[in-house]
Amino acid sequence: MDKLLIEGGARLSGEIAISGAKNAALPILCSALLTREPVTITNVPRLNDTLTLLKLLGQMGVKTQYEGDTVQLDASEITNPYASYDLVKTMRASVLVLGPLTARCGEAKVSLPGGCGIGARPVDQHIKGLQAMGATINVEHGYMHATAKRLKGTRILTDMVTVTGTENLLMAACLAEGETIIENAAREPEVVDLANCLIAMGAQISGAGTDIIRIRGVERLHGATHRVMPDRIETGTYLCAVAAAGGEARLTNTSSAYLDAVVDKLMDAGCEINIERDAIGIKAPQRLTAVSIRTAPYPAFPTDMQAQFMAINSVANGTGVIRETIFENRFMHAVELQRLGANIRIDGNTAVVTGVERLQGATVMATDLRASASLVIAGLVAEGETIIDRIYHLDRGYEKLEQKLAALGARARRLN
């Protein structure tokens, strides 16, 4: 199992390009299931999650070709509308095949999902939504088995804001008969990116990016070419890395448009931020000022950036209070940061972080994708060497991590 060795203390400077967004690419790749015509997706990050999903689509009969950052998909023949536990257990985004398979094939058998161990992320909203559209769904032996002659448009009010639930129902509604209205819909930019891809394929969608999305179903969708949006979480992670380690850097192929809450907090922490049309520059202060955050659905502060800010608060001046309102088990990285010398006190869904003068290198273990990123940031500022175990989590969400860190002057290398 690979590990990451980081020798801390190096200031970061330079320029790197941000990859396409994993959380946008995965549902967009699944949207190819909705049409018999070829679909081309560009700016796709080469990650373990991407490769897992393409393998899953391949097992269904989808022909895929992945060259550079471009994926070509041909779902003209779906021979096996089935998603096995062996693949789904490693990545909960696999549940995104449920909606398009049910809409296109009239049947789908999908394992209940796995992924990061950051708390309960139930799929009941996916099931309730599809049932409201006329699907019959039985959950037996760990699998969701959906059948439907043709889905019917309806009004769906989700009990909670769910990104993958919104995306699954959005894709399914594109081929349903009549109009579907999704209320309490997720507003994340990745949902908008999926909607833009579906519109390019001939779907009739309005309201994406608001909490009410309207979809008028069509008989069929056609092929299209779509470019995946930049990864706002990768962008935020590297901004936090520079902020913590010190220095000055420029991130290209990205946008601040989806990062207002993160950029505001970095400025509160003392960073200078320079916004360009397709780039963001950052200059770190002599020492950061601790900031308090509260995670909430977009456009509020993203839960996927909570761990990174816990890391920068660990070496900031003062005390920051972090409240996690999305997932109930997303402070597992706090114990590992404490091994590096961080002063963190956990009380339920609240973490109180008091900055220390310096962290000390140690061996730590990644527990989920974004927790891994927080340990990288902490390792960059810790004295001595930090070894991060189980970095397969990092490989799920950060493309060319070691190369990008090296381009900024960090001393990091992979240990096999």
mmCIF file of C-alpha atoms in Angstrom:
data_model
loop_
_atom_site.group_PDB
_atom_site.id
_atom_site.type_symbol
_atom_site.label_atom_id
_atom_site.label_comp_id
_atom_site.label_asym_id
_atom_site.label_seq_id
_atom_site.Cartn_x
_atom_site.Cartn_y
_atom_site.Cartn_z
ATOM 1 C CA MET A 1 0.000 0.000 0.000
ATOM 2 C CA ASP A 2 1.490 3.339 -1.057
ATOM 3 C CA LYS A 3 2.455 6.055 1.418
ATOM 4 C CA LEU A 4 3.377 9.714 1.002
ATOM 5 C CA LEU A 5 6.558 11.087 2.577
ATOM 6 C CA ILE A 6 6.632 14.835 3.165
ATOM 7 C CA GLU A 7 9.609 16.790 4.467
ATOM 8 C CA GLY A 8 8.103 19.913 5.979
ATOM 9 C CA GLY A 9 9.330 23.457 6.129
ATOM 10 C CA ALA A 10 9.491 24.426 2.453
ATOM 11 C CA ARG A 11 7.682 27.587 1.388
ATOM 12 C CA LEU A 12 5.524 27.115 -1.702
ATOM 13 C CA SER A 13 5.731 29.201 -4.838
ATOM 14 C CA GLY A 14 5.043 28.801 -8.533
ATOM 15 C CA GLU A 15 2.146 27.944 -10.808
ATOM 16 C CA ILE A 16 0.053 24.804 -11.298
ATOM 17 C CA ALA A 17 -3.014 23.919 -13.372
ATOM 18 C CA ILE A 18 -6.157 22.668 -11.640
ATOM 19 C CA SER A 19 -7.780 19.499 -12.987
ATOM 20 C CA GLY A 20 -11.394 18.923 -13.921
ATOM 21 C CA ALA A 21 -13.838 18.385 -11.062
ATOM 22 C CA LYS A 22 -14.206 14.781 -9.909
ATOM 23 C CA ASN A 23 -17.639 15.481 -8.451
ATOM 24 C CA ALA A 24 -18.814 16.858 -11.796
ATOM 25 C CA ALA A 25 -17.088 14.312 -14.028
ATOM 26 C CA LEU A 26 -18.613 11.226 -12.386
ATOM 27 C CA PRO A 27 -22.317 12.075 -12.901
ATOM 28 C CA ILE A 28 -21.548 13.488 -16.356
ATOM 29 C CA LEU A 29 -19.930 10.193 -17.384
ATOM 30 C CA CYS A 30 -23.040 8.384 -16.119
ATOM 31 C CA SER A 31 -25.239 10.628 -18.275
ATOM 32 C CA ALA A 32 -23.885 8.814 -21.358
ATOM 33 C CA LEU A 33 -26.144 5.911 -20.331
ATOM 34 C CA LEU A 34 -29.134 8.010 -21.428
ATOM 35 C CA THR A 35 -28.342 7.987 -25.173
ATOM 36 C CA ARG A 36 -27.469 5.516 -27.897
ATOM 37 C CA GLU A 37 -25.229 8.109 -29.575
ATOM 38 C CA PRO A 38 -21.530 8.742 -28.756
ATOM 39 C CA VAL A 39 -20.701 11.241 -26.021
ATOM 40 C CA THR A 40 -17.330 12.981 -25.602
ATOM 41 C CA ILE A 41 -16.310 14.439 -22.244
ATOM 42 C CA THR A 42 -13.143 16.557 -21.916
ATOM 43 C CA ASN A 43 -11.160 17.866 -18.918
ATOM 44 C CA VAL A 44 -11.783 14.567 -17.102
ATOM 45 C CA PRO A 45 -9.353 14.033 -14.188
ATOM 46 C CA ARG A 46 -7.455 10.724 -14.222
ATOM 47 C CA LEU A 47 -8.325 9.444 -10.762
ATOM 48 C CA ASN A 48 -9.043 6.074 -9.210
ATOM 49 C CA ASP A 49 -12.727 7.018 -8.951
ATOM 50 C CA THR A 50 -12.834 7.889 -12.654
ATOM 51 C CA LEU A 51 -11.207 4.599 -13.632
ATOM 52 C CA THR A 52 -13.544 2.663 -11.322
ATOM 53 C CA LEU A 53 -16.616 4.258 -12.882
ATOM 54 C CA LEU A 54 -15.376 3.597 -16.429
ATOM 55 C CA LYS A 55 -14.794 -0.045 -15.473
ATOM 56 C CA LEU A 56 -18.334 -0.194 -14.102
ATOM 57 C CA LEU A 57 -19.776 1.325 -17.296
ATOM 58 C CA GLY A 58 -17.703 -1.114 -19.351
ATOM 59 C CA GLN A 59 -19.254 -4.055 -17.502
ATOM 60 C CA MET A 60 -22.655 -2.737 -18.567
ATOM 61 C CA GLY A 61 -21.663 -2.837 -22.224
ATOM 62 C CA VAL A 62 -20.599 0.792 -22.645
ATOM 63 C CA LYS A 63 -17.590 1.186 -24.931
ATOM 64 C CA THR A 64 -15.134 3.664 -23.419
ATOM 65 C CA GLN A 65 -11.897 5.225 -24.661
ATOM 66 C CA TYR A 66 -9.772 7.392 -22.362
ATOM 67 C CA GLU A 67 -6.923 9.403 -23.908
ATOM 68 C CA GLY A 68 -5.315 12.386 -22.188
ATOM 69 C CA ASP A 69 -8.163 14.170 -20.425
ATOM 70 C CA THR A 70 -10.820 13.071 -22.942
ATOM 71 C CA VAL A 71 -13.258 10.201 -22.520
ATOM 72 C CA GLN A 72 -15.350 8.927 -25.415
ATOM 73 C CA LEU A 73 -18.373 6.816 -24.487
ATOM 74 C CA ASP A 74 -20.657 4.709 -26.662
ATOM 75 C CA ALA A 75 -23.672 3.331 -24.793
ATOM 76 C CA SER A 76 -25.549 2.236 -27.920
ATOM 77 C CA GLU A 77 -25.904 -1.253 -26.432
ATOM 78 C CA ILE A 78 -26.413 -1.710 -22.689
ATOM 79 C CA THR A 79 -26.146 -5.441 -22.212
ATOM 80 C CA ASN A 80 -26.062 -5.628 -18.430
ATOM 81 C CA PRO A 81 -27.859 -2.922 -16.365
ATOM 82 C CA TYR A 82 -26.167 -4.151 -13.203
ATOM 83 C CA ALA A 83 -23.700 -2.525 -10.783
ATOM 84 C CA SER A 84 -22.004 -5.090 -8.578
ATOM 85 C CA TYR A 85 -20.956 -4.659 -4.966
ATOM 86 C CA ASP A 86 -17.291 -5.284 -5.816
ATOM 87 C CA LEU A 87 -17.077 -1.938 -7.638
ATOM 88 C CA VAL A 88 -19.801 0.063 -5.937
ATOM 89 C CA LYS A 89 -18.362 -0.564 -2.445
ATOM 90 C CA THR A 90 -15.244 1.461 -3.311
ATOM 91 C CA MET A 91 -17.109 4.538 -4.552
ATOM 92 C CA ARG A 92 -20.565 5.709 -3.551
ATOM 93 C CA ALA A 93 -20.881 7.804 -6.747
ATOM 94 C CA SER A 94 -21.614 4.499 -8.500
ATOM 95 C CA VAL A 95 -25.201 4.933 -7.294
ATOM 96 C CA LEU A 96 -25.500 7.570 -10.043
ATOM 97 C CA VAL A 97 -26.136 4.809 -12.604
ATOM 98 C CA LEU A 98 -29.474 3.967 -10.954
ATOM 99 C CA GLY A 99 -31.484 6.851 -12.428
ATOM 100 C CA PRO A 100 -30.221 6.762 -16.018
ATOM 101 C CA LEU A 101 -30.383 2.943 -16.232
ATOM 102 C CA THR A 102 -33.971 2.879 -14.979
ATOM 103 C CA ALA A 103 -34.990 5.628 -17.408
ATOM 104 C CA ARG A 104 -33.187 4.173 -20.430
ATOM 105 C CA CYS A 105 -33.513 0.391 -19.919
ATOM 106 C CA GLY A 106 -36.575 0.143 -17.695
ATOM 107 C CA GLU A 107 -34.519 -1.850 -15.228
ATOM 108 C CA ALA A 108 -31.494 -1.467 -12.979
ATOM 109 C CA LYS A 109 -29.883 -3.536 -10.260
ATOM 110 C CA VAL A 110 -27.409 -1.492 -8.244
ATOM 111 C CA SER A 111 -25.570 -2.370 -5.054
ATOM 112 C CA LEU A 112 -25.996 -0.087 -2.075
ATOM 113 C CA PRO A 113 -22.971 2.221 -2.150
ATOM 114 C CA GLY A 114 -19.726 2.482 -0.195
ATOM 115 C CA GLY A 115 -17.032 5.177 -0.447
ATOM 116 C CA CYS A 116 -15.529 7.289 2.340
ATOM 117 C CA GLY A 117 -16.394 6.332 5.910
ATOM 118 C CA ILE A 118 -17.555 9.812 6.926
ATOM 119 C CA GLY A 119 -20.976 8.935 8.213
ATOM 120 C CA ALA A 120 -24.379 7.867 6.944
ATOM 121 C CA ARG A 121 -25.173 9.062 3.449
ATOM 122 C CA PRO A 122 -28.458 7.282 2.764
ATOM 123 C CA VAL A 123 -29.890 6.695 -0.699
ATOM 124 C CA ASP A 124 -33.508 6.793 0.450
ATOM 125 C CA GLN A 125 -34.085 10.100 -1.368
ATOM 126 C CA HIS A 126 -32.977 8.483 -4.656
ATOM 127 C CA ILE A 127 -35.397 5.608 -4.086
ATOM 128 C CA LYS A 128 -38.340 7.799 -3.012
ATOM 129 C CA GLY A 129 -37.865 10.077 -6.009
ATOM 130 C CA LEU A 130 -37.796 7.245 -8.534
ATOM 131 C CA GLN A 131 -40.798 5.617 -6.870
ATOM 132 C CA ALA A 132 -42.679 8.908 -7.199
ATOM 133 C CA MET A 133 -41.885 8.753 -10.920
ATOM 134 C CA GLY A 134 -43.481 5.323 -11.147
ATOM 135 C CA ALA A 135 -40.575 2.951 -10.629
ATOM 136 C CA THR A 136 -40.942 -0.185 -8.551
ATOM 137 C CA ILE A 137 -37.882 -0.598 -6.332
ATOM 138 C CA ASN A 138 -37.081 -3.532 -4.084
ATOM 139 C CA VAL A 139 -34.081 -3.504 -1.771
ATOM 140 C CA GLU A 140 -32.915 -7.062 -1.144
ATOM 141 C CA HIS A 141 -29.599 -8.674 -0.247
ATOM 142 C CA GLY A 142 -27.796 -5.330 -0.414
ATOM 143 C CA TYR A 143 -29.077 -4.392 -3.884
ATOM 144 C CA MET A 144 -31.608 -1.893 -5.222
ATOM 145 C CA HIS A 145 -33.633 -3.494 -8.022
ATOM 146 C CA ALA A 146 -35.641 -0.922 -9.996
ATOM 147 C CA THR A 147 -38.122 -1.578 -12.803
ATOM 148 C CA ALA A 148 -40.324 0.772 -14.810
ATOM 149 C CA LYS A 149 -42.035 0.679 -18.219
ATOM 150 C CA ARG A 150 -41.504 4.423 -18.588
ATOM 151 C CA LEU A 151 -41.000 6.904 -15.810
ATOM 152 C CA LYS A 152 -43.666 9.586 -15.375
ATOM 153 C CA GLY A 153 -43.010 13.225 -14.632
ATOM 154 C CA THR A 154 -44.069 14.341 -11.172
ATOM 155 C CA ARG A 155 -43.342 16.766 -8.329
ATOM 156 C CA ILE A 156 -40.562 15.585 -6.025
ATOM 157 C CA LEU A 157 -39.834 17.319 -2.725
ATOM 158 C CA THR A 158 -36.718 15.822 -1.152
ATOM 159 C CA ASP A 159 -36.591 15.550 2.640
ATOM 160 C CA MET A 160 -33.050 16.868 2.661
ATOM 161 C CA VAL A 161 -30.654 18.537 0.241
ATOM 162 C CA THR A 162 -28.762 15.744 -1.528
ATOM 163 C CA VAL A 163 -26.330 16.326 -4.377
ATOM 164 C CA THR A 164 -26.211 12.782 -5.780
ATOM 165 C CA GLY A 165 -29.947 12.414 -5.193
ATOM 166 C CA THR A 166 -30.639 15.558 -7.209
ATOM 167 C CA GLU A 167 -28.303 14.346 -9.962
ATOM 168 C CA ASN A 168 -29.840 10.861 -10.131
ATOM 169 C CA LEU A 169 -33.394 12.208 -10.344
ATOM 170 C CA LEU A 170 -32.353 14.924 -12.804
ATOM 171 C CA MET A 171 -30.926 12.326 -15.212
ATOM 172 C CA ALA A 172 -33.898 9.999 -14.834
ATOM 173 C CA ALA A 173 -36.392 12.817 -15.470
ATOM 174 C CA CYS A 174 -34.812 13.656 -18.832
ATOM 175 C CA LEU A 175 -36.433 10.574 -20.413
ATOM 176 C CA ALA A 176 -39.604 10.543 -18.295
ATOM 177 C CA GLU A 177 -43.005 11.282 -19.752
ATOM 178 C CA GLY A 178 -44.157 14.812 -18.926
ATOM 179 C CA GLU A 179 -42.683 17.378 -16.545
ATOM 180 C CA THR A 180 -40.745 16.639 -13.374
ATOM 181 C CA ILE A 181 -40.211 19.302 -10.715
ATOM 182 C CA ILE A 182 -37.460 18.677 -8.145
ATOM 183 C CA GLU A 183 -37.926 20.887 -5.079
ATOM 184 C CA ASN A 184 -35.290 21.349 -2.355
ATOM 185 C CA ALA A 185 -32.764 20.508 -5.078
ATOM 186 C CA ALA A 186 -29.028 20.779 -4.483
ATOM 187 C CA ARG A 187 -27.593 24.029 -5.884
ATOM 188 C CA GLU A 188 -23.956 22.924 -6.210
ATOM 189 C CA PRO A 189 -22.028 24.001 -9.349
ATOM 190 C CA GLU A 190 -21.481 20.316 -10.168
ATOM 191 C CA VAL A 191 -25.267 19.894 -10.496
ATOM 192 C CA VAL A 192 -25.318 22.856 -12.895
ATOM 193 C CA ASP A 193 -22.458 21.325 -14.896
ATOM 194 C CA LEU A 194 -24.384 18.056 -15.237
ATOM 195 C CA ALA A 195 -27.488 19.975 -16.335
ATOM 196 C CA ASN A 196 -25.452 21.840 -18.960
ATOM 197 C CA CYS A 197 -24.169 18.531 -20.343
ATOM 198 C CA LEU A 198 -27.697 17.093 -20.440
ATOM 199 C CA ILE A 199 -28.985 20.217 -22.197
ATOM 200 C CA ALA A 200 -26.220 19.780 -24.801
ATOM 201 C CA MET A 201 -27.602 16.244 -25.280
ATOM 202 C CA GLY A 202 -31.102 17.605 -25.948
ATOM 203 C CA ALA A 203 -32.648 17.646 -22.472
ATOM 204 C CA GLN A 204 -35.127 20.385 -21.516
ATOM 205 C CA ILE A 205 -34.025 21.666 -18.109
ATOM 206 C CA SER A 206 -34.503 24.968 -16.309
ATOM 207 C CA GLY A 207 -33.643 26.129 -12.817
ATOM 208 C CA ALA A 208 -30.369 24.261 -12.280
ATOM 209 C CA GLY A 209 -28.423 26.136 -9.624
ATOM 210 C CA THR A 210 -31.617 27.011 -7.733
ATOM 211 C CA ASP A 211 -33.594 24.879 -5.293
ATOM 212 C CA ILE A 212 -36.317 24.172 -7.885
ATOM 213 C CA ILE A 213 -35.361 22.358 -11.096
ATOM 214 C CA ARG A 214 -37.876 21.715 -13.877
ATOM 215 C CA ILE A 215 -37.325 18.969 -16.441
ATOM 216 C CA ARG A 216 -39.600 18.277 -19.388
ATOM 217 C CA GLY A 217 -38.957 14.724 -20.518
ATOM 218 C CA VAL A 218 -38.080 13.893 -24.119
ATOM 219 C CA GLU A 219 -38.291 10.670 -26.123
ATOM 220 C CA ARG A 220 -34.541 10.418 -26.600
ATOM 221 C CA LEU A 221 -31.278 12.273 -26.089
ATOM 222 C CA HIS A 222 -28.488 12.609 -28.646
ATOM 223 C CA GLY A 223 -24.713 12.656 -28.470
ATOM 224 C CA ALA A 224 -22.733 15.721 -27.429
ATOM 225 C CA THR A 225 -19.335 17.052 -26.386
ATOM 226 C CA HIS A 226 -18.945 18.660 -22.979
ATOM 227 C CA ARG A 227 -16.022 20.066 -20.949
ATOM 228 C CA VAL A 228 -16.015 19.351 -17.206
ATOM 229 C CA MET A 229 -15.780 22.381 -14.897
ATOM 230 C CA PRO A 230 -12.614 23.006 -12.814
ATOM 231 C CA ASP A 231 -12.346 21.252 -9.466
ATOM 232 C CA ARG A 232 -13.251 23.836 -6.834
ATOM 233 C CA ILE A 233 -12.200 21.550 -3.951
ATOM 234 C CA GLU A 234 -8.785 20.860 -5.471
ATOM 235 C CA THR A 235 -8.444 24.619 -5.979
ATOM 236 C CA GLY A 236 -9.332 25.305 -2.357
ATOM 237 C CA THR A 237 -6.977 22.591 -1.128
ATOM 238 C CA TYR A 238 -3.925 24.066 -2.880
ATOM 239 C CA LEU A 239 -4.890 27.562 -1.731
ATOM 240 C CA CYS A 240 -4.899 26.235 1.851
ATOM 241 C CA ALA A 241 -1.559 24.486 1.304
ATOM 242 C CA VAL A 242 0.098 27.734 0.219
ATOM 243 C CA ALA A 243 -1.611 29.647 3.031
ATOM 244 C CA ALA A 244 -0.278 27.236 5.658
ATOM 245 C CA ALA A 245 3.212 26.632 4.272
ATOM 246 C CA GLY A 246 3.759 30.264 3.310
ATOM 247 C CA GLY A 247 4.728 31.671 -0.045
ATOM 248 C CA GLU A 248 2.974 32.832 -3.175
ATOM 249 C CA ALA A 249 1.376 30.825 -5.982
ATOM 250 C CA ARG A 250 -0.924 31.046 -8.979
ATOM 251 C CA LEU A 251 -3.509 28.391 -9.827
ATOM 252 C CA THR A 252 -4.642 28.261 -13.457
ATOM 253 C CA ASN A 253 -7.527 26.532 -15.285
ATOM 254 C CA THR A 254 -9.845 27.407 -12.421
ATOM 255 C CA SER A 255 -12.314 30.026 -11.244
ATOM 256 C CA SER A 256 -13.210 31.782 -8.027
ATOM 257 C CA ALA A 257 -16.864 31.828 -9.086
ATOM 258 C CA TYR A 258 -17.605 28.656 -7.087
ATOM 259 C CA LEU A 259 -15.355 29.477 -4.132
ATOM 260 C CA ASP A 260 -16.700 32.658 -2.562
ATOM 261 C CA ALA A 261 -17.054 31.185 0.932
ATOM 262 C CA VAL A 262 -13.554 29.665 0.852
ATOM 263 C CA VAL A 263 -11.883 32.777 -0.571
ATOM 264 C CA ASP A 264 -13.609 34.980 2.029
ATOM 265 C CA LYS A 265 -12.254 32.823 4.863
ATOM 266 C CA LEU A 266 -8.723 32.801 3.416
ATOM 267 C CA MET A 267 -8.822 36.586 3.279
ATOM 268 C CA ASP A 268 -10.073 36.647 6.872
ATOM 269 C CA ALA A 269 -7.058 34.486 7.726
ATOM 270 C CA GLY A 270 -4.768 37.176 6.310
ATOM 271 C CA CYS A 271 -4.091 35.915 2.773
ATOM 272 C CA GLU A 272 -3.911 38.203 -0.237
ATOM 273 C CA ILE A 273 -6.082 36.801 -3.044
ATOM 274 C CA ASN A 274 -5.801 37.926 -6.668
ATOM 275 C CA ILE A 275 -8.777 36.943 -8.838
ATOM 276 C CA GLU A 276 -8.327 36.540 -12.603
ATOM 277 C CA ARG A 277 -10.773 35.278 -15.194
ATOM 278 C CA ASP A 278 -9.370 31.721 -15.280
ATOM 279 C CA ALA A 279 -6.857 31.800 -12.432
ATOM 280 C CA ILE A 280 -6.439 32.602 -8.739
ATOM 281 C CA GLY A 281 -3.311 33.967 -7.081
ATOM 282 C CA ILE A 282 -2.552 33.733 -3.365
ATOM 283 C CA LYS A 283 0.080 35.276 -1.107
ATOM 284 C CA ALA A 284 0.340 33.969 2.439
ATOM 285 C CA PRO A 285 0.814 36.261 5.439
ATOM 286 C CA GLN A 286 3.726 35.998 7.883
ATOM 287 C CA ARG A 287 1.353 34.017 10.106
ATOM 288 C CA LEU A 288 -2.268 33.076 9.577
ATOM 289 C CA THR A 289 -5.111 34.248 11.786
ATOM 290 C CA ALA A 290 -7.470 31.489 12.975
ATOM 291 C CA VAL A 291 -10.951 31.558 11.425
ATOM 292 C CA SER A 292 -14.257 29.995 12.449
ATOM 293 C CA ILE A 293 -16.388 28.146 9.901
ATOM 294 C CA ARG A 294 -19.731 26.380 9.699
ATOM 295 C CA THR A 295 -20.322 23.902 6.894
ATOM 296 C CA ALA A 296 -23.624 23.954 5.021
ATOM 297 C CA PRO A 297 -24.928 23.182 1.511
ATOM 298 C CA TYR A 298 -23.781 25.403 -1.371
ATOM 299 C CA PRO A 299 -23.344 28.362 -1.579
ATOM 300 C CA ALA A 300 -22.290 28.238 2.086
ATOM 301 C CA PHE A 301 -18.939 26.852 3.250
ATOM 302 C CA PRO A 302 -18.375 23.376 1.725
ATOM 303 C CA THR A 303 -17.980 20.345 3.976
ATOM 304 C CA ASP A 304 -15.270 19.126 1.581
ATOM 305 C CA MET A 305 -13.057 22.056 2.703
ATOM 306 C CA GLN A 306 -13.575 21.646 6.450
ATOM 307 C CA ALA A 307 -10.576 19.355 7.055
ATOM 308 C CA GLN A 308 -8.209 21.648 5.127
ATOM 309 C CA PHE A 309 -9.208 24.625 7.285
ATOM 310 C CA MET A 310 -8.728 22.566 10.427
ATOM 311 C CA ALA A 311 -5.150 22.034 9.253
ATOM 312 C CA ILE A 312 -4.444 25.732 8.644
ATOM 313 C CA ASN A 313 -6.091 26.701 11.944
ATOM 314 C CA SER A 314 -3.682 24.292 13.647
ATOM 315 C CA VAL A 315 -0.777 26.659 12.907
ATOM 316 C CA ALA A 316 -2.683 29.954 12.941
ATOM 317 C CA ASN A 317 -2.647 32.665 15.574
ATOM 318 C CA GLY A 318 -5.653 32.365 17.891
ATOM 319 C CA THR A 319 -8.558 29.929 18.151
ATOM 320 C CA GLY A 320 -11.026 28.892 15.450
ATOM 321 C CA VAL A 321 -14.320 27.056 15.952
ATOM 322 C CA ILE A 322 -15.380 24.593 13.237
ATOM 323 C CA ARG A 323 -18.967 23.324 13.114
ATOM 324 C CA GLU A 324 -19.745 20.399 10.826
ATOM 325 C CA THR A 325 -23.457 20.241 9.922
ATOM 326 C CA ILE A 326 -23.411 17.890 6.904
ATOM 327 C CA PHE A 327 -21.808 14.625 8.062
ATOM 328 C CA GLU A 328 -21.822 13.313 11.614
ATOM 329 C CA ASN A 329 -18.495 11.487 11.450
ATOM 330 C CA ARG A 330 -16.212 13.902 9.664
ATOM 331 C CA PHE A 331 -13.686 14.795 12.370
ATOM 332 C CA MET A 332 -11.646 11.586 12.114
ATOM 333 C CA HIS A 333 -8.673 13.580 10.821
ATOM 334 C CA ALA A 334 -8.535 15.534 14.090
ATOM 335 C CA VAL A 335 -6.917 12.614 15.918
ATOM 336 C CA GLU A 336 -4.258 12.325 13.221
ATOM 337 C CA LEU A 337 -3.584 16.074 13.299
ATOM 338 C CA GLN A 338 -3.162 15.756 17.075
ATOM 339 C CA ARG A 339 -0.404 13.217 16.427
ATOM 340 C CA LEU A 340 1.417 16.023 14.631
ATOM 341 C CA GLY A 341 1.010 18.292 17.658
ATOM 342 C CA ALA A 342 -2.225 20.129 16.804
ATOM 343 C CA ASN A 343 -4.318 21.480 19.690
ATOM 344 C CA ILE A 344 -7.852 20.348 18.828
ATOM 345 C CA ARG A 345 -10.790 19.707 21.149
ATOM 346 C CA ILE A 346 -13.848 17.882 19.790
ATOM 347 C CA ASP A 347 -17.330 18.278 21.246
ATOM 348 C CA GLY A 348 -19.971 16.550 19.123
ATOM 349 C CA ASN A 349 -20.116 18.309 15.750
ATOM 350 C CA THR A 350 -17.844 21.125 16.905
ATOM 351 C CA ALA A 351 -14.049 21.306 16.841
ATOM 352 C CA VAL A 352 -12.176 24.022 18.719
ATOM 353 C CA VAL A 353 -8.717 24.520 17.206
ATOM 354 C CA THR A 354 -6.076 26.639 18.922
ATOM 355 C CA GLY A 355 -3.046 27.323 16.780
ATOM 356 C CA VAL A 356 0.428 26.231 17.892
ATOM 357 C CA GLU A 357 3.810 27.667 16.906
ATOM 358 C CA ARG A 358 4.845 24.531 15.063
ATOM 359 C CA LEU A 359 3.774 20.988 14.230
ATOM 360 C CA GLN A 360 6.109 17.996 14.359
ATOM 361 C CA GLY A 361 6.376 15.279 11.723
ATOM 362 C CA ALA A 362 4.999 11.826 12.523
ATOM 363 C CA THR A 363 3.379 8.837 10.856
ATOM 364 C CA VAL A 364 -0.342 9.387 10.327
ATOM 365 C CA MET A 365 -3.176 7.556 8.587
ATOM 366 C CA ALA A 366 -5.626 8.915 6.032
ATOM 367 C CA THR A 367 -9.226 8.070 6.927
ATOM 368 C CA ASP A 368 -11.080 9.623 3.989
ATOM 369 C CA LEU A 369 -10.408 11.714 0.901
ATOM 370 C CA ARG A 370 -10.509 15.234 2.357
ATOM 371 C CA ALA A 371 -8.945 14.101 5.656
ATOM 372 C CA SER A 372 -5.975 12.989 3.547
ATOM 373 C CA ALA A 373 -5.664 16.509 2.157
ATOM 374 C CA SER A 374 -5.596 18.006 5.654
ATOM 375 C CA LEU A 375 -2.714 15.711 6.592
ATOM 376 C CA VAL A 376 -0.781 16.773 3.483
ATOM 377 C CA ILE A 377 -1.208 20.430 4.441
ATOM 378 C CA ALA A 378 -0.126 19.744 8.014
ATOM 379 C CA GLY A 379 2.855 17.713 6.799
ATOM 380 C CA LEU A 380 4.014 20.617 4.636
ATOM 381 C CA VAL A 381 4.421 22.833 7.720
ATOM 382 C CA ALA A 382 5.537 20.216 10.271
ATOM 383 C CA GLU A 383 9.169 19.967 11.387
ATOM 384 C CA GLY A 384 10.873 16.866 10.033
ATOM 385 C CA GLU A 385 9.262 14.072 8.061
ATOM 386 C CA THR A 386 5.593 13.149 7.936
ATOM 387 C CA ILE A 387 4.511 9.822 6.478
ATOM 388 C CA ILE A 388 0.862 9.531 5.410
ATOM 389 C CA ASP A 389 -0.435 5.968 5.155
ATOM 390 C CA ARG A 390 -3.426 4.766 3.097
ATOM 391 C CA ILE A 391 -3.078 7.448 0.436
ATOM 392 C CA TYR A 392 -5.338 5.509 -1.895
ATOM 393 C CA HIS A 393 -7.891 7.963 -0.524
ATOM 394 C CA LEU A 394 -5.873 10.823 -2.052
ATOM 395 C CA ASP A 395 -5.684 8.994 -5.369
ATOM 396 C CA ARG A 396 -9.492 9.011 -5.467
ATOM 397 C CA GLY A 397 -9.666 12.804 -5.659
ATOM 398 C CA TYR A 398 -6.345 14.524 -6.424
ATOM 399 C CA GLU A 399 -4.743 14.119 -9.835
ATOM 400 C CA LYS A 400 -0.911 14.165 -9.990
ATOM 401 C CA LEU A 401 -0.654 15.276 -6.370
ATOM 402 C CA GLU A 402 3.095 14.733 -5.941
ATOM 403 C CA GLN A 403 3.911 16.423 -9.262
ATOM 404 C CA LYS A 404 1.805 19.473 -8.452
ATOM 405 C CA LEU A 405 3.286 19.774 -4.966
ATOM 406 C CA ALA A 406 6.787 19.458 -6.429
ATOM 407 C CA ALA A 407 6.007 22.186 -8.972
ATOM 408 C CA LEU A 408 5.288 24.476 -6.015
ATOM 409 C CA GLY A 409 8.551 23.535 -4.311
ATOM 410 C CA ALA A 410 7.247 21.032 -1.758
ATOM 411 C CA ARG A 411 9.412 18.078 -0.758
ATOM 412 C CA ALA A 412 7.030 15.154 -1.176
ATOM 413 C CA ARG A 413 7.420 11.710 -2.696
ATOM 414 C CA ARG A 414 5.482 8.488 -2.887
ATOM 415 C CA LEU A 415 6.703 5.370 -1.081
ATOM 416 C CA ASN A 416 5.621 2.037 -2.576
#
